[in-house]
């Protein structure tokens, strides 16, 4: 079994011991770094080092930091956390989950006692007696009764909400007026925004209240009924207020006439109003900063801590564990000490393409609500270690060939994004055989982000790139280290190839010997355009007229002999087809290669990147059928396709994290075809090849939940031939799990 070096790297490495007595003073507050993020909060195990010991931690590997704090005068305040990198300015540590950077909190009432007001809820208007948890046959809920005046209750999100989503599951009483509202942008009872759900009139009204005067911004009829459970959501995103009711039964958007203040979120009932709430979901704008507080898998936010560190000699009072929140739960205490535990991650690549490197240091300290540090003990320091072969970042969503490619000097190049929350187009480079990676020419990267589909070809000193987004396809070109005048630079960015409205984003590119490009894309159906050697794009042409009620999707193309372009594609009825595009623009008749690839959108990318064998003028079309197996058909010259042959002896994953693709890659090494694929059952990566017939699968990378894999064949600096590849080791659509591996190919 050949495992890439990154899987053999130690991901949490103890650094040299840090002397508490010398650096912090006797009986001073201390800290400890916990390597195992799944360890229970108050278990004395899973540590990366001793108490007071600074350690090294791996990039994109969550850890926990436990801190002792001496409380001079807490006064029911919430404490925060700050960091500074390499001795620079202190910054607050924001709360964004990992690997997917969600800012989401779900509020339910199952653990609250009947008759109580759940923790966190504040009553801004009305009678506190009108709000309490109750349980009936439908489960636990928050029961709200407005009485003689308006009732407004708000909940403080655990992080700022310049953009937000507030969703609620509720029912309004049939015995009242049947009116309830969601509140946001709250300044005071006379100035806020609200979404009214009116069961009495069967309507939704989006309104703004200014100095007590309400202005209706939008009003729509809706199937609002009293006495039944309903769902409604209001969202502020990209300058628009978006409203969704009853799972898309009603969906509309309104540009707000003024900025919506950042505020707590909640609900409103008019006088006499009655409503029950099963729960709320609050979401903020996701982000991937260099350091963030993440959700804990081991404890709930606010869980009480025991005295584990024994640094301070002041009396102990319980602190708390933090989970996806920028502050601790409120606490009080004078002349005491407490312990707090923070789940954290330090990213290799963060929003903006910002990169943290091996050897970077990160100091941490806790602060009060005024932002001032608590206590004067030296800050704990962790040193970043980027494991060998670790790229981090985010994989292209629907990739064709995206690298790694090797230049003559051994440099490797790969296309990716820095983070799911910041879809920048990055070319990353390794000069040490895939062990470490950095972005190249980031100041001039393409402006078109969101790498929904990317396919590329390296020809000589240039990587030619086709990039499809929802409304267009774009052409970029990058010069490798081989270029004589402008090595390692972007040569062309954001050149418009076609304007299309895509039913899905799937593209494939071929570079012909005369320098012309053939770019296939999916619009309403499968089309293509040609870029002349002088740089002019033709009008779009269609590959074929699909059968009524179907669409042609999933193109994969490769260059063959005499400038012939081989093309395979999927029809949405689950059939797979093949055509040739000659140098003069003539298309051969379409030939059906397979049926049974599946007819759902998840199956549209059933075909792997095509493999061409030049010695025999053969194109190999490997595809996944709905039974999970990989199959191949081969076309030599203009002969009929060969009989179908099964490639894999295991079922292959498909449509992992919305990829619409088979989880596999294929390359040629001379006359041998090699395939890497993701096992459908366990998410591990296996290899096979057709030397002497398709061989039983061999495990390459296990213990992961892989999403994508793409690679190429080249020789390392030591002369060894390898199938070098990059894979997502289980980010679930987030970031931080891209890694490099190699499959040796020499006998």
XYZ file of C-alpha atoms in Angstrom:
747
model
C 0.000 0.000 0.000
C 1.438 3.360 -1.046
C 0.363 6.186 1.236
C 1.299 9.814 0.485
C 3.775 11.402 2.838
C 1.186 13.745 4.286
C -0.666 10.856 5.886
C 2.504 9.719 7.613
C 3.285 13.188 8.985
C 2.803 13.827 12.658
C 0.086 16.448 12.832
C 0.549 17.622 16.376
C 4.167 17.956 17.443
C 5.308 18.947 20.904
C 7.788 21.822 20.798
C 10.492 22.491 23.339
C 9.189 22.709 26.892
C 8.012 26.061 28.157
C 8.908 26.764 31.795
C 5.943 28.026 33.787
C 7.990 28.918 36.800
C 10.501 30.948 34.805
C 8.169 32.616 32.308
C 4.923 32.985 34.232
C 5.920 33.188 37.836
C 4.932 30.901 40.648
C 1.207 30.193 41.129
C 0.274 32.177 38.007
C -2.675 31.377 35.705
C -1.639 28.810 33.118
C -2.856 27.111 29.940
C -2.763 23.813 28.124
C -3.245 22.825 24.487
C -5.455 19.830 23.785
C -4.677 17.889 20.599
C -7.713 15.585 20.654
C -10.739 17.791 19.976
C -13.129 14.907 20.700
C -11.968 14.501 24.304
C -14.692 15.370 26.877
C -14.362 18.850 28.339
C -13.207 17.876 31.834
C -11.175 14.779 31.046
C -7.475 15.087 31.833
C -6.271 13.537 28.570
C -5.756 14.254 24.879
C -3.185 16.994 25.530
C -0.506 18.108 23.068
C 1.895 19.073 25.848
C 2.209 19.753 29.544
C 0.517 22.551 31.449
C 2.157 25.826 30.461
C 3.985 24.241 27.514
C 3.974 25.911 24.121
C 3.505 23.384 21.322
C 3.377 23.088 17.549
C 0.052 22.347 15.873
C -0.773 21.317 12.325
C -2.442 23.660 9.832
C -6.115 22.887 9.185
C -6.187 20.534 12.171
C -8.606 21.593 14.967
C -7.272 21.770 18.514
C -8.485 23.150 21.846
C -6.876 25.769 24.073
C -7.681 25.728 27.802
C -6.935 28.958 29.659
C -6.964 29.886 33.337
C -8.170 33.401 34.110
C -8.131 35.275 37.407
C -11.311 37.320 37.767
C -10.827 40.605 39.550
C -14.420 41.733 38.946
C -16.399 39.885 36.273
C -19.862 41.416 36.857
C -21.807 39.020 34.619
C -19.691 39.801 31.583
C -18.864 37.644 28.582
C -15.188 37.103 27.794
C -13.624 36.968 24.348
C -10.423 35.679 22.766
C -7.737 37.505 20.774
C -4.699 36.357 18.813
C -1.683 37.857 17.151
C 0.387 36.277 14.414
C 4.165 36.629 14.356
C 4.068 39.400 16.947
C 1.827 41.700 14.915
C -1.309 43.488 16.175
C -3.838 41.700 18.363
C -7.112 40.744 16.644
C -10.363 39.207 17.913
C -10.798 35.525 17.090
C -14.042 35.198 15.128
C -16.355 32.189 15.222
C -16.525 30.290 11.916
C -16.826 26.524 11.791
C -14.457 24.107 10.060
C -14.063 22.566 7.537
C -17.258 24.170 6.239
C -17.174 27.723 7.664
C -20.784 27.851 8.796
C -22.004 30.449 11.246
C -25.153 28.668 12.295
C -26.845 28.134 15.620
C -29.982 26.073 16.126
C -32.189 27.047 19.056
C -34.477 24.337 20.394
C -36.207 23.890 23.743
C -35.869 20.171 24.464
C -33.459 20.741 27.343
C -35.308 23.673 28.932
C -37.586 23.169 31.920
C -41.293 23.732 31.466
C -42.447 27.078 32.792
C -39.047 28.778 32.358
C -37.779 31.391 29.930
C -34.903 29.743 27.996
C -31.417 31.081 28.518
C -30.491 33.967 26.249
C -33.977 35.234 25.421
C -34.661 38.855 26.405
C -38.058 40.529 26.534
C -37.829 44.016 25.033
C -41.521 44.825 25.173
C -44.471 43.208 26.915
C -44.957 41.010 29.946
C -42.334 38.408 30.874
C -45.135 36.160 32.117
C -46.199 35.681 28.492
C -43.145 33.623 27.576
C -42.304 30.114 28.820
C -41.346 26.620 27.677
C -44.096 23.990 27.573
C -44.359 20.381 26.409
C -47.268 18.621 24.734
C -47.738 15.763 22.281
C -45.789 17.750 19.665
C -42.751 18.033 21.940
C -41.087 20.969 23.684
C -41.770 24.470 22.450
C -41.574 28.110 23.430
C -45.094 29.369 24.152
C -45.639 33.106 23.623
C -48.736 35.012 24.778
C -48.811 38.781 24.257
C -51.520 39.786 26.714
C -52.680 43.410 26.592
C -49.582 44.817 24.883
C -47.128 43.999 22.118
C -44.607 41.306 23.029
C -41.085 41.491 21.542
C -38.458 38.920 22.496
C -34.925 38.803 21.070
C -32.028 36.343 21.147
C -28.344 37.443 20.931
C -26.486 35.592 18.160
C -23.047 34.383 19.187
C -21.374 36.531 16.522
C -22.008 39.828 14.666
C -24.526 39.642 11.831
C -23.828 42.165 9.064
C -25.633 39.561 6.946
C -27.947 36.962 8.441
C -30.683 34.401 8.078
C -33.428 33.965 10.675
C -35.703 30.943 10.259
C -38.469 29.800 12.597
C -40.833 26.854 12.893
C -44.060 28.050 14.514
C -47.818 27.876 14.704
C -50.222 30.697 15.431
C -53.259 30.132 17.582
C -56.656 29.713 16.010
C -58.104 31.450 19.094
C -56.358 34.783 18.427
C -55.857 37.110 15.452
C -53.341 34.678 13.954
C -50.559 37.250 13.564
C -46.877 36.743 14.393
C -43.717 38.414 13.141
C -39.973 37.816 12.896
C -37.918 40.801 14.127
C -34.501 41.958 12.879
C -32.573 45.225 12.551
C -33.765 46.083 16.061
C -32.826 49.491 17.501
C -35.727 49.877 19.892
C -39.444 49.060 20.118
C -40.269 51.979 17.792
C -37.489 51.351 15.253
C -36.952 47.926 13.734
C -37.786 45.639 10.822
C -40.256 42.767 10.853
C -41.771 40.064 8.686
C -45.454 39.663 9.551
C -47.062 36.237 8.977
C -50.809 36.861 9.013
C -52.984 33.750 9.298
C -56.109 35.874 9.612
C -55.680 37.374 6.135
C -53.465 34.658 4.612
C -50.651 37.073 3.764
C -46.987 37.879 4.420
C -45.911 41.500 4.910
C -42.337 42.751 5.059
C -42.320 46.025 6.998
C -40.077 48.651 8.547
C -40.975 50.611 11.683
C -39.473 54.113 11.999
C -40.372 56.203 15.059
C -43.415 54.019 15.548
C -44.710 54.399 11.987
C -44.859 51.228 9.903
C -44.099 51.160 6.169
C -44.996 48.032 4.174
C -42.188 47.146 1.757
C -43.774 44.049 0.219
C -46.981 42.056 0.675
C -47.937 38.680 -0.798
C -50.778 36.209 -0.432
C -49.676 32.992 1.257
C -51.207 29.813 2.586
C -50.885 30.793 6.234
C -53.193 28.733 8.411
C -53.723 28.928 12.163
C -53.161 25.884 14.332
C -50.642 24.137 12.026
C -46.843 24.132 12.096
C -45.276 26.450 9.506
C -41.787 27.612 8.553
C -40.634 31.088 7.543
C -37.238 32.617 6.882
C -35.974 36.157 6.350
C -32.439 36.680 5.101
C -30.215 39.691 4.437
C -27.754 38.796 1.696
C -25.830 40.890 -0.838
C -27.945 43.979 -0.124
C -31.317 42.253 -0.486
C -33.920 41.040 1.988
C -35.005 37.541 0.957
C -38.156 35.924 2.304
C -39.020 32.242 2.089
C -42.219 30.693 3.409
C -43.325 27.052 3.721
C -40.298 25.554 1.964
C -40.447 27.716 -1.189
C -44.244 27.931 -1.394
C -43.597 31.692 -1.394
C -40.209 33.210 -2.177
C -39.504 36.901 -2.844
C -36.738 39.514 -2.555
C -36.802 43.214 -1.647
C -33.882 45.683 -1.714
C -34.104 47.444 1.679
C -34.481 51.225 1.359
C -31.862 51.767 4.099
C -29.137 49.839 5.813
C -30.363 47.155 8.176
C -28.679 47.561 11.585
C -26.743 44.673 13.071
C -28.841 43.478 15.983
C -30.259 40.610 17.971
C -33.011 38.613 16.255
C -36.344 37.350 17.498
C -40.109 37.611 17.189
C -43.056 39.938 17.819
C -46.692 39.355 18.761
C -49.368 42.054 18.712
C -51.608 42.553 21.732
C -53.668 39.412 22.234
C -51.414 37.408 19.899
C -50.575 33.775 20.624
C -47.914 31.611 18.971
C -45.779 28.545 19.697
C -42.218 28.074 18.437
C -40.551 24.700 17.981
C -37.214 26.271 17.174
C -35.140 28.876 15.386
C -32.071 28.730 13.163
C -29.779 31.762 12.958
C -27.080 31.904 10.300
C -24.395 34.506 9.676
C -22.137 35.231 6.711
C -19.544 32.427 6.512
C -15.888 33.349 6.434
C -12.538 31.572 6.655
C -10.091 33.790 8.576
C -6.571 32.605 9.419
C -7.738 31.614 12.913
C -11.285 30.901 14.054
C -13.326 29.487 16.904
C -15.153 26.385 15.702
C -17.983 24.206 16.954
C -17.120 21.601 19.550
C -18.073 17.993 19.005
C -17.367 17.116 22.649
C -19.545 19.510 24.667
C -22.259 22.153 24.385
C -21.501 25.849 24.487
C -21.506 27.000 28.087
C -20.774 23.594 29.656
C -19.093 24.130 33.038
C -15.395 23.412 33.489
C -13.580 21.716 36.372
C -10.253 22.856 37.816
C -7.753 20.884 35.709
C -4.761 23.190 35.337
C -3.995 24.074 38.980
C -1.966 27.156 38.132
C -3.689 29.947 40.046
C -4.092 29.571 43.813
C -7.204 31.748 43.992
C -10.462 29.930 44.807
C -11.970 28.206 41.759
C -15.340 28.868 40.239
C -16.448 27.011 37.084
C -15.767 28.676 33.785
C -17.124 27.204 30.559
C -16.389 25.513 27.286
C -16.952 27.608 24.172
C -18.498 26.311 20.953
C -18.910 28.402 17.773
C -19.238 31.598 19.779
C -17.025 34.656 20.038
C -17.756 34.984 23.756
C -18.127 32.818 26.798
C -21.486 32.575 28.530
C -21.943 35.394 31.085
C -20.212 34.811 34.408
C -19.584 36.631 37.664
C -16.866 36.294 40.258
C -14.485 38.439 42.269
C -11.161 37.249 43.593
C -11.554 33.849 41.961
C -10.133 32.019 39.001
C -11.881 30.030 36.266
C -10.946 27.883 33.278
C -12.218 28.262 29.727
C -11.688 25.981 26.752
C -11.737 27.227 23.152
C -11.929 24.944 20.058
C -9.743 26.527 17.372
C -8.296 25.985 13.919
C -5.433 27.743 12.113
C -5.791 27.602 8.328
C -2.999 27.237 5.773
C -5.014 29.258 3.235
C -7.661 31.751 4.364
C -10.010 34.262 2.740
C -8.228 36.611 0.367
C -5.662 33.943 -0.476
C -3.854 34.761 2.795
C -1.376 31.994 3.631
C 0.025 31.019 7.018
C 3.311 29.112 6.841
C 5.269 26.618 8.891
C 7.024 28.429 11.724
C 4.403 31.173 12.074
C 3.592 31.832 15.737
C 0.153 32.518 17.185
C -0.321 34.025 20.648
C -3.670 33.986 22.442
C -5.201 35.961 25.293
C -8.659 36.438 26.781
C -10.349 39.830 26.941
C -13.270 41.451 28.696
C -16.274 42.981 26.975
C -14.331 46.248 26.735
C -11.657 44.480 24.707
C -9.006 44.783 27.385
C -6.927 41.710 28.226
C -7.780 39.775 31.380
C -4.771 39.253 33.629
C -1.095 39.846 32.922
C 0.304 36.322 32.525
C 2.362 35.706 29.353
C 0.227 34.633 26.403
C 0.432 30.994 25.301
C 2.126 30.538 21.933
C 1.478 27.835 19.351
C 3.738 27.376 16.342
C 2.216 26.352 13.014
C 3.384 23.198 11.281
C 2.195 22.633 7.681
C 2.477 18.856 7.122
C 4.351 17.619 4.074
C 2.045 17.330 1.077
C -0.628 19.559 2.598
C -2.272 22.121 0.286
C -5.376 23.052 2.278
C -7.812 25.274 0.433
C -10.838 24.175 -1.601
C -11.103 21.851 -4.609
C -12.661 22.976 -7.891
C -16.338 22.055 -7.688
C -16.600 20.186 -11.027
C -13.020 19.673 -12.188
C -11.690 18.422 -15.483
C -7.920 18.252 -15.618
C -6.586 20.815 -13.124
C -3.081 19.441 -12.428
C -0.669 18.849 -10.985
C 1.444 19.704 -14.056
C 5.232 19.576 -14.002
C 7.574 22.125 -15.589
C 11.029 21.192 -16.855
C 12.658 22.321 -13.583
C 10.356 20.018 -11.577
C 7.953 22.707 -10.360
C 4.382 21.468 -9.921
C 1.230 23.537 -10.561
C -2.348 23.011 -9.410
C -5.589 25.025 -9.627
C -7.752 25.561 -6.523
C -9.474 28.109 -4.270
C -8.249 29.340 -0.873
C -11.536 28.747 0.939
C -15.153 27.812 0.319
C -16.185 31.265 1.570
C -13.887 33.172 -0.817
C -13.939 31.709 -4.319
C -10.690 33.162 -5.641
C -8.983 31.563 -8.630
C -5.537 30.430 -7.469
C -2.592 28.759 -9.168
C -0.510 27.118 -6.466
C 3.008 25.877 -7.005
C 5.405 23.423 -5.366
C 9.168 23.586 -5.914
C 9.956 20.618 -3.647
C 8.097 17.761 -5.287
C 4.685 18.416 -3.751
C 5.834 18.720 -0.132
C 4.904 22.417 0.235
C 2.684 24.708 -1.831
C 2.325 28.471 -2.302
C 0.191 30.639 -4.555
C 1.922 32.079 -7.620
C 1.284 35.606 -8.991
C -1.670 36.134 -6.655
C -1.803 39.889 -7.304
C -2.852 39.221 -10.925
C -5.060 36.176 -10.503
C -8.302 36.015 -12.573
C -11.110 38.238 -11.316
C -13.745 35.626 -12.171
C -14.190 33.570 -9.029
C -16.395 30.644 -8.080
C -14.637 27.713 -9.693
C -17.810 25.838 -10.594
C -16.142 24.030 -13.508
C -12.543 24.265 -14.687
C -10.647 22.252 -17.291
C -7.096 22.927 -18.438
C -4.284 21.663 -20.669
C -0.545 22.338 -20.408
C 1.104 22.836 -23.791
C 4.798 23.717 -23.624
C 5.295 26.605 -21.214
C 1.607 27.560 -20.916
C -1.365 26.161 -19.029
C -4.534 26.949 -21.008
C -7.667 27.094 -18.838
C -11.413 27.037 -19.544
C -13.550 28.270 -16.640
C -17.355 28.069 -16.687
C -19.620 29.947 -14.298
C -23.395 30.320 -14.428
C -23.601 32.973 -17.168
C -20.389 32.585 -19.171
C -17.246 30.652 -19.952
C -13.882 32.380 -19.562
C -10.395 31.681 -20.846
C -7.263 32.124 -18.738
C -3.632 31.226 -19.460
C -0.693 30.814 -17.090
C 3.016 30.753 -17.922
C 4.990 28.072 -16.081
C 8.638 28.244 -15.006
C 9.560 27.132 -18.549
C 8.476 30.430 -20.113
C 11.548 32.365 -21.342
C 10.420 35.911 -20.453
C 7.523 35.838 -17.958
C 7.744 32.642 -15.910
C 5.215 31.864 -13.173
C 2.789 34.596 -14.204
C -0.760 34.942 -15.442
C -0.647 35.682 -19.177
C -4.414 35.913 -19.930
C -7.265 36.316 -17.469
C -11.042 36.546 -17.763
C -11.260 36.503 -21.561
C -14.903 35.959 -22.542
C -15.328 32.776 -24.559
C -19.116 32.401 -24.575
C -22.121 33.919 -22.862
C -24.433 31.131 -21.767
C -27.082 30.532 -19.155
C -26.051 27.145 -17.834
C -28.381 24.412 -16.616
C -25.217 23.115 -14.947
C -21.552 24.063 -15.098
C -19.502 21.489 -17.032
C -16.703 22.371 -19.425
C -13.863 20.724 -21.331
C -10.975 22.190 -23.328
C -8.704 20.998 -26.142
C -5.641 22.826 -27.519
C -4.879 21.951 -31.157
C -1.367 21.993 -32.678
C -2.020 25.244 -34.581
C -2.737 27.038 -31.282
C -6.498 27.115 -31.685
C -8.686 26.113 -28.742
C -11.921 24.141 -28.749
C -14.047 24.898 -25.694
C -17.029 22.718 -24.816
C -19.599 23.949 -22.312
C -23.130 23.294 -21.099
C -25.709 25.999 -21.667
C -29.283 24.952 -22.405
C -27.531 21.917 -23.886
C -24.003 21.007 -24.994
C -22.253 23.559 -27.191
C -18.755 24.590 -28.194
C -16.790 27.561 -29.489
C -13.383 27.800 -31.179
C -10.661 30.334 -30.412
C -8.507 31.009 -33.460
C -4.688 31.133 -33.184
C -5.006 34.929 -33.333
C -7.319 34.954 -30.293
C -10.797 35.418 -31.782
C -13.712 33.324 -30.541
C -16.300 31.876 -32.886
C -20.027 31.867 -32.282
C -21.372 29.003 -30.226
C -22.310 25.819 -32.093
C -24.332 22.898 -30.754
C -22.847 19.429 -30.546
C -26.127 17.711 -31.299
C -29.861 18.151 -31.103
C -30.847 16.155 -28.047
C -33.883 13.943 -27.805
C -36.980 15.897 -26.767
C -37.073 16.299 -23.010
C -33.345 15.650 -22.558
C -30.171 17.753 -22.374
C -26.599 16.929 -23.365
C -24.205 17.366 -20.426
C -20.939 16.112 -18.908
C -18.531 16.792 -21.806
C -15.023 15.320 -21.747
C -12.709 16.017 -24.683
C -9.154 15.068 -25.661
C -6.883 15.789 -28.620
C -6.083 12.937 -30.981
C -4.134 12.395 -34.208
C -4.344 14.928 -37.075
C -5.949 17.583 -34.799
C -9.030 15.431 -34.315
C -10.945 16.246 -31.114
C -12.531 13.240 -29.406
C -15.638 14.071 -27.397
C -17.742 11.974 -25.033
C -20.826 13.249 -23.275
C -23.901 12.179 -21.339
C -27.540 12.597 -22.237
C -29.846 13.194 -19.299
C -31.712 9.961 -19.982
C -28.621 8.078 -18.761
C -27.064 7.283 -22.148
C -23.430 8.026 -23.046
C -22.330 9.179 -26.511
C -19.204 9.791 -28.589
C -18.323 12.055 -31.559
C -15.207 13.306 -33.354
C -14.609 16.905 -34.409
C -12.245 17.066 -37.393
C -9.786 19.903 -38.022
C -12.107 21.305 -40.711
C -14.989 21.519 -38.215
C -16.840 18.431 -39.399
C -18.557 16.379 -36.713
C -18.772 12.629 -37.093
C -22.110 10.878 -36.529
C -22.882 10.329 -32.861
C -22.314 6.830 -31.476
C -23.964 5.487 -28.352
C -21.498 3.923 -25.927
C -23.661 2.993 -22.965
C -27.025 3.100 -21.279
C -27.812 3.034 -17.580
C -25.597 5.862 -16.374
C -28.477 7.246 -14.325
C -30.968 9.944 -15.211
C -30.741 12.259 -12.189
C -28.641 15.429 -12.042
C -26.273 13.592 -9.720
C -25.283 11.359 -12.656
C -24.607 14.010 -15.286
C -20.827 13.856 -14.864
C -20.553 10.096 -15.342
C -17.554 10.252 -17.723
C -13.976 10.498 -16.440
C -11.401 12.723 -18.167
C -10.667 10.996 -21.482
C -7.409 9.132 -22.065
C -5.716 9.103 -25.482
C -3.121 6.485 -26.478
C -1.174 8.023 -29.397
C 0.718 4.923 -30.528
C -2.509 3.116 -31.393
C -4.619 6.234 -32.056
C -7.049 5.040 -29.387
C -9.302 7.055 -27.097
C -10.403 5.390 -23.861
C -13.814 6.425 -22.517
C -14.221 5.374 -18.873
C -17.604 6.014 -17.319
C -19.616 5.171 -14.238
C -22.974 3.416 -14.547
C -25.774 3.595 -12.014
C -24.683 0.238 -10.553
C -21.597 2.065 -9.213
C -19.081 0.261 -11.433
C -16.652 1.891 -13.842
C -16.751 0.631 -17.439
C -14.730 1.453 -20.538
C -15.199 1.585 -24.315
C -12.274 2.150 -26.688
C -12.350 3.725 -30.129
C -9.311 3.209 -32.375
C -9.109 5.483 -35.389
C -12.542 5.469 -36.990
C -13.376 1.902 -35.986
C -16.461 0.955 -34.059
C -16.147 1.115 -30.266
C -14.817 -1.977 -28.547
C -16.993 -4.134 -26.332
C -17.639 -2.744 -22.871
C -15.167 -3.872 -20.203
C -15.506 -3.429 -16.466
C -12.745 -1.295 -14.917
C -13.442 -1.360 -11.172
C -14.092 -4.261 -8.831
C -15.582 -1.862 -6.269
C -18.432 0.604 -6.456
C -17.237 4.135 -7.118
C -18.537 7.245 -5.357
C -20.431 9.851 -7.295
C -21.886 13.314 -6.655
C -19.858 13.825 -3.503
C -20.653 17.285 -2.050
C -22.631 18.402 -5.132
C -19.900 17.540 -7.645
C -22.243 15.838 -10.181
C -19.264 13.664 -11.084
C -17.920 10.181 -10.759
C -15.277 10.192 -8.027
C -12.408 9.003 -10.205
C -9.516 10.089 -12.423
C -7.721 8.420 -15.362
C -4.316 8.979 -17.006
C -2.068 7.249 -19.527
C 1.505 6.103 -18.977
C 2.637 5.063 -22.432
C 0.142 2.378 -23.431
C -1.057 1.720 -19.881
C -4.124 3.380 -18.396
C -4.151 4.100 -14.654
C -7.259 4.972 -12.665
C -7.638 6.397 -9.172
C -11.110 6.192 -7.674
C -13.007 6.851 -4.462
C -14.723 3.844 -2.956
C -18.450 4.441 -2.550
C -18.619 2.555 0.745
C -15.688 3.879 2.764
C -14.476 7.041 0.980
C -10.933 5.661 0.601
C -8.881 6.079 -2.585
C -7.956 3.012 -4.642
C -5.974 2.483 -7.849
C -6.174 0.084 -10.749
C -4.578 -0.255 -14.198
C -5.124 -2.169 -17.413
C -1.730 -3.862 -17.601
C -2.707 -7.407 -18.576
C -6.376 -6.583 -18.125
C -7.953 -4.454 -15.453
C -6.350 -5.337 -12.136
C -7.917 -5.717 -8.684
C -8.085 -2.414 -6.824
C -5.180 -1.453 -4.561
C -5.716 0.801 -1.552
C -3.801 4.085 -1.760
C -5.266 6.363 0.938
C -7.546 5.167 3.709
C -9.161 6.671 6.770
C -10.631 9.594 4.821
C -13.945 10.572 3.275
C -12.601 11.698 -0.104
C -14.507 13.991 -2.432
C -12.272 14.560 -5.474
C -9.026 13.315 -7.012
C -7.100 14.627 -10.029
C -3.543 13.991 -11.238
C -0.934 13.559 -13.981
C 2.096 11.401 -14.812
C 5.648 12.807 -14.553
C 9.128 12.012 -13.269
C 10.350 13.325 -9.932
C 13.717 14.987 -9.468
C 15.165 11.610 -8.473
C 14.043 10.131 -11.804
C 11.182 8.030 -10.438
C 8.022 8.032 -12.542
C 4.854 8.722 -10.537
C 1.165 9.393 -10.955
C 1.094 12.568 -8.856
C -2.319 13.588 -7.631
C -4.187 15.977 -5.362
C -7.251 14.821 -3.457
C -9.804 16.266 -1.071
C -9.514 14.111 2.041
C -12.958 14.915 3.436
C -13.786 18.627 3.633
C -17.490 17.969 2.931
C -17.470 20.942 0.562
C -15.478 23.166 2.892
C -11.760 23.837 2.908
C -8.483 22.683 4.387
C -8.355 19.052 3.198
C -6.515 19.193 -0.144
C -3.458 16.933 -0.014
C -0.818 15.662 -2.418
C -0.033 11.994 -3.032
C 1.929 9.845 -5.455
C 1.441 6.427 -7.039
C 4.835 5.017 -8.137
C 4.765 3.726 -11.727
C 8.250 2.303 -12.277
C 8.498 -1.513 -12.278
